[in-house]
Amino acid sequence: MRFHHVVIAFMAYSFKAEGSLICESDFCVCHHNNKSDREVFGEIVECSYDPILLKRNLSLPETAYTLNLSRNSLVDVEFSLALKSDTLTELFLNSNKIKNISPNAFRLPNLKRLDLSDNQLEVIREGTFDRIQKLEYLNLANNRFNTFEKITFHHLSYLVEIVLDNNDLGPSLENNNLFDRSGYGLTHKIQSLSISGINLDTVHENFFVDAFDLRRLTISNNSLISTFVFPFTLEYLDLSDNLITEISEEDFTELLALKELKLNNLLIKDVPGFAFASLHSLAHLELERNQFLVNFSATAFGQEVLDDPVDFMLETLSLKGSRLTSLDKRLEVPFGQLIRLDLQGNFWNCDCNLKWIQKLQIHPDLYDHIRCYTPKPLYNSRVFELDEKYFTCTKVHRSHRVMVTISIISFCLLLSSLAVWVYMFLPRNHTRCDFANVYSGASYTVLPVHVSTVRDPL
Ligand SMILES: *[C@@H]1O[C@H](CO)[C@@H](O)[C@H](O)[C@H]1NC(C)=O
Ligand SMILES: *[C@@H]1O[C@H](CO)[C@@H](O)[C@H](O)[C@H]1NC(C)=O
Ligand SMILES: *[C@@H]1O[C@H](CO)[C@@H](O)[C@H](O)[C@H]1NC(C)=O
Ligand SMILES: *[C@@H]1O[C@H](CO)[C@@H](O)[C@H](O)[C@H]1NC(C)=O
Ligand SMILES: *[C@@H]1O[C@H](CO)[C@@H](O)[C@H](O)[C@H]1NC(C)=O
């Protein structure tokens, strides 16, 4: 009993003694941010390896700007003086084991960025964001949310960026809308939404109708089988790692502001003509690891850019790791304008049609894996190291094939005339011996004719 009291007294004392300022704690480091590139005034407080940090009730310095509480194995987030500040702007609670956040835990009226990723949250209760209403960025990736109705975004009218990756939210979004006007959803001010790996297989027609200002959309690593109506305000779109089998001109017609497009690891077989022709702002395009992609249309970027690339804004293009065998020579002009072009890891057929790509200004770092797949003698040769005399569409090759065909046809003719001959003469009751005589006699007269047809093309 006594011992208990002593322990409690000691604990109370130690909490109080460490008490006042978080910067005096053994687990925390405080320093000023004086980097000139950021308009940041205030202290950065970093604490690690202290699971009972919030229970210690330590207070923040008066002008705290950033509080980093990641990697402390925190489970519950309850109110503590460490979560009360008028100046704190960034709070990192990522990579803990947080299961529960008390609705009144945060008293941070100027907080702009909150990172809660890599935790074990299933619910965000109503009221949680009531005293952090200036929030602009919220990261909830890698938690255990499985219905978006359990995340109450209520009141976050300044929120512009949200990350919800790798939560099993897809099924609950099939009929619902993240931009729900009844109050729980995101406001129409959202500019950046990341919903990668949420197990989403369809995007219903009205999903983005209330997203008036969406500029960045990451919807990669889902099970989408087709494209959908993209908000026309987009500047960045990542559709990678989905089961999309086809892209077409119509998909991207409205996206006049789109600057960056990622179409990696899809099931598309071809990039059709005019697919990207209406993307007049597109500067970066990735089409990597498309294991079925065999055709890239010469007019993928439209017809005009083939002669006059004045309107061709693309700066970087990656076609890495696909199954292309050739590229149309007409792409020489627009591709010549690119700052970076990655053609590595394709199944290039090094014949006369591919010779032109040696003229492209490709960065030497991107040479190594541009290799011939066919013809066989050139297999695995580096395209940019190969003498241009090897890029042939050989006549020898073709005449050889013609010759073989003619020989086969002649041989068949010979066989069939023999068959006809046998058919005509056998029923006439010749003796076996006679037949043999006739056969041997005729064969000498017939054979040379056929031999000469075989030899002719030689
Ligand atoms: C800026 O920070 C560095 C350490 O990060 C420190 O050495 C330096 O003295 C600081 N400069 C000013 C003017 O506070
Ligand atoms: C933390 O400190 C504040 C102010 O001193 C006090 O009101 C609050 O009860 C304390 N909380 C805990 C858990 O000790
Ligand atoms: C927060 O602290 C952890 C180490 O405890 C560090 O790995 C991480 O980079 C820090 N985060 C930021 C944004 O500084
Ligand atoms: C892709 O999503 C699945 C869940 O659907 C997840 O397990 C996996 O880690 C994600 N991959 C990446 C690279 O994030
Ligand atoms: C690729 O292009 C060739 C020639 O235009 C065409 O014959 C072939 O069907 C195309 N393949 C695919 C998968 O689109």
Coordinates of C-alpha atoms and ligand atoms in Angstrom, one line a residue, residues 44-49 66-72 90 92 94 115, ligand 3:
I44 CA 10.4 22.8 -34.7
V45 CA 9.8 20.3 -31.9
E46 CA 10.6 16.7 -32.6
C47 CA 9.9 13.9 -30.1
S48 CA 10.4 10.2 -30.6
Y49 CA 10.3 6.9 -28.7
T66 CA 6.1 22.2 -36.3
L67 CA 5.5 19.3 -33.8
N68 CA 6.7 15.9 -35.0
L69 CA 5.3 13.1 -32.8
S70 CA 5.8 10.3 -35.4
R71 CA 7.3 7.0 -34.3
N72 CA 6.2 7.2 -30.6
E90 CA 2.2 21.4 -38.8
F92 CA 3.0 14.9 -37.6
N94 CA 2.1 9.5 -38.6
D115 CA -0.4 13.8 -40.9
Ligands
LIG3 C1 9.6 13.3 -37.8 O1 10.6 12.5 -37.1 C2 11.0 11.2 -37.6 C3 11.9 10.6 -36.6 O2 11.4 10.5 -35.4 C4 11.6 11.5 -38.9 O3 11.9 10.2 -39.5 C5 10.7 12.2 -39.8 O4 11.4 12.5 -41.0 C6 10.2 13.5 -39.2 N1 9.3 14.1 -40.0 C7 9.4 15.4 -40.5 C8 8.3 15.9 -41.4 O5 10.3 16.1 -40.2

